[in-house]
Coordinates of C-alpha atoms in Angstrom, one line a residue:
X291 CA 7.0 42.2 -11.6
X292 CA 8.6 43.1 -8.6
X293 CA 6.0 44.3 -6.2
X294 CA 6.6 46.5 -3.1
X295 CA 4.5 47.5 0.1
X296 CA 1.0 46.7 0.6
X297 CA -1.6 48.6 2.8
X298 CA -4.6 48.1 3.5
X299 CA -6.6 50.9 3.8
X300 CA -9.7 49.8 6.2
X301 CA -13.0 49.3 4.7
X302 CA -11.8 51.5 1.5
X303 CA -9.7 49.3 -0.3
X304 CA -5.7 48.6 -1.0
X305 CA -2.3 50.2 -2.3
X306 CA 0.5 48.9 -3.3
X307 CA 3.4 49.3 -5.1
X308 CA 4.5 47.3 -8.4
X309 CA 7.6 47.9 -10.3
X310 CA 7.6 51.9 -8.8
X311 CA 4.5 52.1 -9.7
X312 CA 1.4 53.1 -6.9
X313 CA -1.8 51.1 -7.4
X314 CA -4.8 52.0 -5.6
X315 CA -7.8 49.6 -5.7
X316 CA -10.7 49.9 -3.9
X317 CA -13.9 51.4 -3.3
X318 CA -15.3 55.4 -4.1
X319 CA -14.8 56.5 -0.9
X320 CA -11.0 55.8 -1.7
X321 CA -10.6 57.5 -4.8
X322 CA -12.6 60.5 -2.6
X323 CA -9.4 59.9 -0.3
X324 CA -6.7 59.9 -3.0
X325 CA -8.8 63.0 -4.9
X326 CA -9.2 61.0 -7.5
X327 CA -12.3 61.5 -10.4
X328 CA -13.5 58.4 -10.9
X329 CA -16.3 57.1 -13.2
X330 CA -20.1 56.3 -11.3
X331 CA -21.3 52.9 -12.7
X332 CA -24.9 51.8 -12.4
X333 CA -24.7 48.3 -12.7
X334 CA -25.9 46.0 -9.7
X335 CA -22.8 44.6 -8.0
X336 CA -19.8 45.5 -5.7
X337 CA -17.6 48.1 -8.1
X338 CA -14.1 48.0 -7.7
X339 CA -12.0 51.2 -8.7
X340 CA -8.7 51.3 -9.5
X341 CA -5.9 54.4 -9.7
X342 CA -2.4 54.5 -11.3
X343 CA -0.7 57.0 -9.8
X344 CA -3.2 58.8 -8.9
X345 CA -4.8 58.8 -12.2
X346 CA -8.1 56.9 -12.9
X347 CA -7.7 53.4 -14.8
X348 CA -11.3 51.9 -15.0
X349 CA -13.4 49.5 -12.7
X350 CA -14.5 46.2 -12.5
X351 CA -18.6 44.8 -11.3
X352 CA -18.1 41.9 -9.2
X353 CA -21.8 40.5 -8.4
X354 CA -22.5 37.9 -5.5
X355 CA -24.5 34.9 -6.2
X356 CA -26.9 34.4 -3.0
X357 CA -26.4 31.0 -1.8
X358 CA -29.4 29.0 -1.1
X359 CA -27.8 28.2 2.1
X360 CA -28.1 31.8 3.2
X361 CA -32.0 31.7 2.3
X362 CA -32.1 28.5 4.6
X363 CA -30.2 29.8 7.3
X364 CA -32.4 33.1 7.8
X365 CA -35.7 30.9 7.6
X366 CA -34.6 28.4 10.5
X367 CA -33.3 31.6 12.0
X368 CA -36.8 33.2 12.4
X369 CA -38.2 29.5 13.1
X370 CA -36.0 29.4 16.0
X371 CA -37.1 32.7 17.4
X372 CA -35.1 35.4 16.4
X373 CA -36.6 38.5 16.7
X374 CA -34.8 41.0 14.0
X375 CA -32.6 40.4 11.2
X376 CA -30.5 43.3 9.9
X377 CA -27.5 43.2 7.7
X378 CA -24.2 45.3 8.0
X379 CA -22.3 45.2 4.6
X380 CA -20.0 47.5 2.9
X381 CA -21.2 47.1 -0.7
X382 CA -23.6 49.7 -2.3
X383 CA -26.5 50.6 -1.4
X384 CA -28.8 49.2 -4.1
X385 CA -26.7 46.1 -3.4
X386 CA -27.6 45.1 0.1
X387 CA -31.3 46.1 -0.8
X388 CA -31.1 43.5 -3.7
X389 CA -29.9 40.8 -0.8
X390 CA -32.1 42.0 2.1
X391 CA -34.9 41.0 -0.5
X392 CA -34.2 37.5 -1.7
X393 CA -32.9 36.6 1.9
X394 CA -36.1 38.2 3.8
X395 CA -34.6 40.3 5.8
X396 CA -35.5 42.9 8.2
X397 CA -33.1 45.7 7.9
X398 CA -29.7 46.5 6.4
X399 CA -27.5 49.4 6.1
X400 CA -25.1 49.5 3.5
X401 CA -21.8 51.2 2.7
X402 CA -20.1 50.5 6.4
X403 CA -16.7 51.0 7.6
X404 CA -15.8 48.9 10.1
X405 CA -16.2 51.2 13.1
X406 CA -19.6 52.3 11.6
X407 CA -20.7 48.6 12.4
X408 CA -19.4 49.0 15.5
X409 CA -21.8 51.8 15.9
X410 CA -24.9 50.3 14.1
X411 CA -24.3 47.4 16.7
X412 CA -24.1 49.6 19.7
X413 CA -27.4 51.4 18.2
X414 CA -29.2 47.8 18.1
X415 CA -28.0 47.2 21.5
X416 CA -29.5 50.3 23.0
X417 CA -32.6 49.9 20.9
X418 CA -33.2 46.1 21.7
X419 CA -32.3 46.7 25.3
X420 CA -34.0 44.3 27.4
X421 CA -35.6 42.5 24.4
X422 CA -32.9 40.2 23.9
X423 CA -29.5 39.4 23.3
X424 CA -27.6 40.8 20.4
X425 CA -25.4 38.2 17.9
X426 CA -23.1 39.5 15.1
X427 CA -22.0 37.1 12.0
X428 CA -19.0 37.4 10.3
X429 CA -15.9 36.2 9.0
X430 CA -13.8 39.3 7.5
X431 CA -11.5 41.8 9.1
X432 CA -14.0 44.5 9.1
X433 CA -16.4 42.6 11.2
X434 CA -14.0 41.6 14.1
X435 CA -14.6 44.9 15.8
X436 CA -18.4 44.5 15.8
X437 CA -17.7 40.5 16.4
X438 CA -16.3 42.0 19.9
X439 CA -18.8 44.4 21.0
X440 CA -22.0 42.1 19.9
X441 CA -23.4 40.1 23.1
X442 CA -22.7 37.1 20.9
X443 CA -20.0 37.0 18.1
X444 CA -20.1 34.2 15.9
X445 CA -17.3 33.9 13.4
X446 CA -17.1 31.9 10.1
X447 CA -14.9 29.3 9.8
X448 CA -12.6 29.7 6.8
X449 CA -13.0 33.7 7.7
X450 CA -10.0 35.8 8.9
X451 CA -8.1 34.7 12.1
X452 CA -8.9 38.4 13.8
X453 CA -12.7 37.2 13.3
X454 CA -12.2 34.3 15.1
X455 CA -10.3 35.1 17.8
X456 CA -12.6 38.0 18.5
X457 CA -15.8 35.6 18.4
X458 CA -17.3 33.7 21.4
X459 CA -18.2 30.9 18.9
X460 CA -16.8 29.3 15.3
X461 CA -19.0 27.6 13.1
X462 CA -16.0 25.0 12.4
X463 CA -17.4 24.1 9.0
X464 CA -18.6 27.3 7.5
X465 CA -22.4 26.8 7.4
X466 CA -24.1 29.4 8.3
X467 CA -27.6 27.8 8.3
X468 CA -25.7 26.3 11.9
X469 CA -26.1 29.1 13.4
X470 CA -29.7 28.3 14.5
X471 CA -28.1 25.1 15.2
X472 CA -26.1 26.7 17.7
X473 CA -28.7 28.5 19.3
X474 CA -31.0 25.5 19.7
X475 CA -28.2 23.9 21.3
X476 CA -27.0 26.4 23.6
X477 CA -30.7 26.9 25.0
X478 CA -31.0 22.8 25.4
X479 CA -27.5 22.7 27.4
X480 CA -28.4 25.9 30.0
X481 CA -32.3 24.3 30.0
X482 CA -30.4 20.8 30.9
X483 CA -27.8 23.0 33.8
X484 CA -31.0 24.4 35.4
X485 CA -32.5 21.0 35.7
X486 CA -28.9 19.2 37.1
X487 CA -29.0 22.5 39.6
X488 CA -32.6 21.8 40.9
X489 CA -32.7 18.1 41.3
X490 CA -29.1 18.6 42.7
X491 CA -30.1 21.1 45.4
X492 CA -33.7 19.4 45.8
X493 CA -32.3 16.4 46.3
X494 CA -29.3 17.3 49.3
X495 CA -31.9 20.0 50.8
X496 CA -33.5 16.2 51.5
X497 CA -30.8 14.2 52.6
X498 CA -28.5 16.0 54.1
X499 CA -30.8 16.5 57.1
X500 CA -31.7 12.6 57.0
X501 CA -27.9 11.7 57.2
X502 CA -27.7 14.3 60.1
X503 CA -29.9 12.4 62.2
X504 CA -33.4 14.6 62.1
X505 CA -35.4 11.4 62.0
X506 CA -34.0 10.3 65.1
X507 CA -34.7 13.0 66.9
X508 CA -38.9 12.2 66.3
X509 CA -37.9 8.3 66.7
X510 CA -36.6 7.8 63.5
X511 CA -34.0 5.6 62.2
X512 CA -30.6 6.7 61.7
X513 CA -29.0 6.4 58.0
X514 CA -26.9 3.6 57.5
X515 CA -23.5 4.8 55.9
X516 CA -23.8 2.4 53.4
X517 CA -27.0 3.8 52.4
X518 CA -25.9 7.6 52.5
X519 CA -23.0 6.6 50.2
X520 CA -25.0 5.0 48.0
X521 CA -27.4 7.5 47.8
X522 CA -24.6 10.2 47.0
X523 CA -23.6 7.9 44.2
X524 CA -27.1 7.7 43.0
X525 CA -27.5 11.7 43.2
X526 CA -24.2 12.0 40.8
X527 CA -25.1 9.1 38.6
X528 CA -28.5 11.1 38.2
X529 CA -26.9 14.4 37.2
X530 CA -24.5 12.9 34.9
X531 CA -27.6 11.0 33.0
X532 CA -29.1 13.8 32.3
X533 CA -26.5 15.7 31.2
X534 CA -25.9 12.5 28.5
X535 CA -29.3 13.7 27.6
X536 CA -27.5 16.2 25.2
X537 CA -25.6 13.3 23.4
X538 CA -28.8 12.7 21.5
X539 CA -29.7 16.2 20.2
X540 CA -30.2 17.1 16.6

C-alpha cells in the first residue's frame, strides 16, 4: 500500500491517504466535521469511527483496563493532601464516569479538545484561587497546552516529547503513583532551604558583629582569626549537613 499524507486533526482524530484513497478515523465530532452519518454505539469504551471517502465504514470499541497503579496513585494522592481530584479526558462521557468511579475521584469532564482543557484548567485556577496550587498530568499531545498553563505540569515519561517539554517535571519511569512522591519531596527540599536560610542568617546576624569587634568595645576579647575562619567553616559544613538530610528520604 502506498500511503500518502497524514493529518492530524486535534482532539478529533486522523486522515490520511492510502493508495488515492481518503481515510478518516477518529471520533463523532469528526464525522460531524466531514458531514458524515455515522452509526451511535452504546457500548462502554472509547469508539473509534472510521470514513472512506467520505462514506461511513463502521467503528471499533476500544475499552481501557484501569491499572491498579492508578487506584494507588490517587489514594497516596489524597493521603498526601491534595485537596481535589478532577479528570480532563476526551473519551465519552459514560466513559470517564466509569473511571472517576473505580479511581475515587472528585470530578471529571469528558469529551475535551485540547484547548477546552486549557479552559477547564484556567476555570480550576480561578475557582481554587488562593486555596492552593494547581498541577496537571499528562503525557499526550492534547495535554501539553494544559501541561503549560497549570501551576505545576507534570508529564509522563514515555508520553509525547511536546508533553515533556512543556512540563516543569517528568516522572522518568512512568509511574504515576510518583507523583505524590514528588510532592512529598518537593515540600521536604523547600522545608530543608528555609531551615539552611535561618540557621544561615541566625547564625552571621551573631558573628559578624563578634568578628567586628563589638565585644571589645564593653571589654571584650577580640576574635582570633583563626577562630572566625573556623567558625565560617563550621557555618558551611552545617548548612551542607543538612542539606545531606535529603539523601535519606523515602
Amino acid at each position: 500500500s502506498r500511503i500518502g499524507k497524514i493529518t492530524e486533526h486535534a482532539g478529533m482524530g486522523l486522515e490520511a491517504v492510502i493508495d488515492g484513497k481518503t481515510y478518516f478515523v477518529g471520533n463523532g465530532k469528526l464525522m460531524d466535521e466531514l458531514g458524515v452519518k455515522w452509526q451511535e454505539c452504546r457500548s462502554v469504551g472509547t469508539i473509534v469511527h472510521m470514513a472512506v471517502d467520505g462514506e461511513y465504514a463502521g467503528h471499533i470499541v476500544i475499552s481501557d483496563v484501569v491499572k491498579s497503579d492508578a487506584r494507588d496513585a490517587i489514594a497516596a494522592l489524597k493521603r498526601a493532601g491534595v485537596q481535589k481530584t478532577v479528570m480532563l479526558t476526551g473519551d465519552r462521557e459514560e466513559v470517564a464516569a466509569s473511571v472517576a468511579k473505580q479511581l475515587g475521584l472528585d470530578e471529571f469532564h469528558a469529551q475535551l479538545l485540547p484547548g477546552d482543557k486549557v479552559e477547564r484548567v484556567e476555570a480550576l485556577l480561578a475557582a481554587e484561587s488562593g486555596k492552593g496550587k494547581l498541577a496537571f498530568v499528562g503525557d499526550g499531545i492534547n495535554d501539553a497546552p494544559a501541561l503549560a498553563q497549570a501551576d505545576l505540569g507534570i508529564a509522563v515519561g514515555g508520553g509525547t516529547d511536546v508533553a515533556i517539554e512543556s512540563a516543569q517535571v517528568v516522572l522518568v519511569n512512568g509511574d504515576i503513583r510518583n507523583i505524590s512522591t514528588t510532592l512529598r519531596l518537593s515540600k521536604a527540599t523547600i522545608r530543608n532551604v528555609k531551615e539552611n536560610l535561618f540557621w544561615a542568617f541566625g547564625y552571621n546576624i551573631i558573628g559578624i558583629p563578634v568578628a567586628a569587634g563589638v565585644l571589645h568595645i564593653f571589654g571584650g576579647p577580640l576574635l582570633d582569626p583563626m577562630i572566625a575562619a573556623a567558625a565560617m567553616s563550621l557555618s558551611s559544613v552545617s548548612v551542607v549537613s543538612n542539606a545531606l538530610r535529603l539523601k535519606r528520604f523515602k
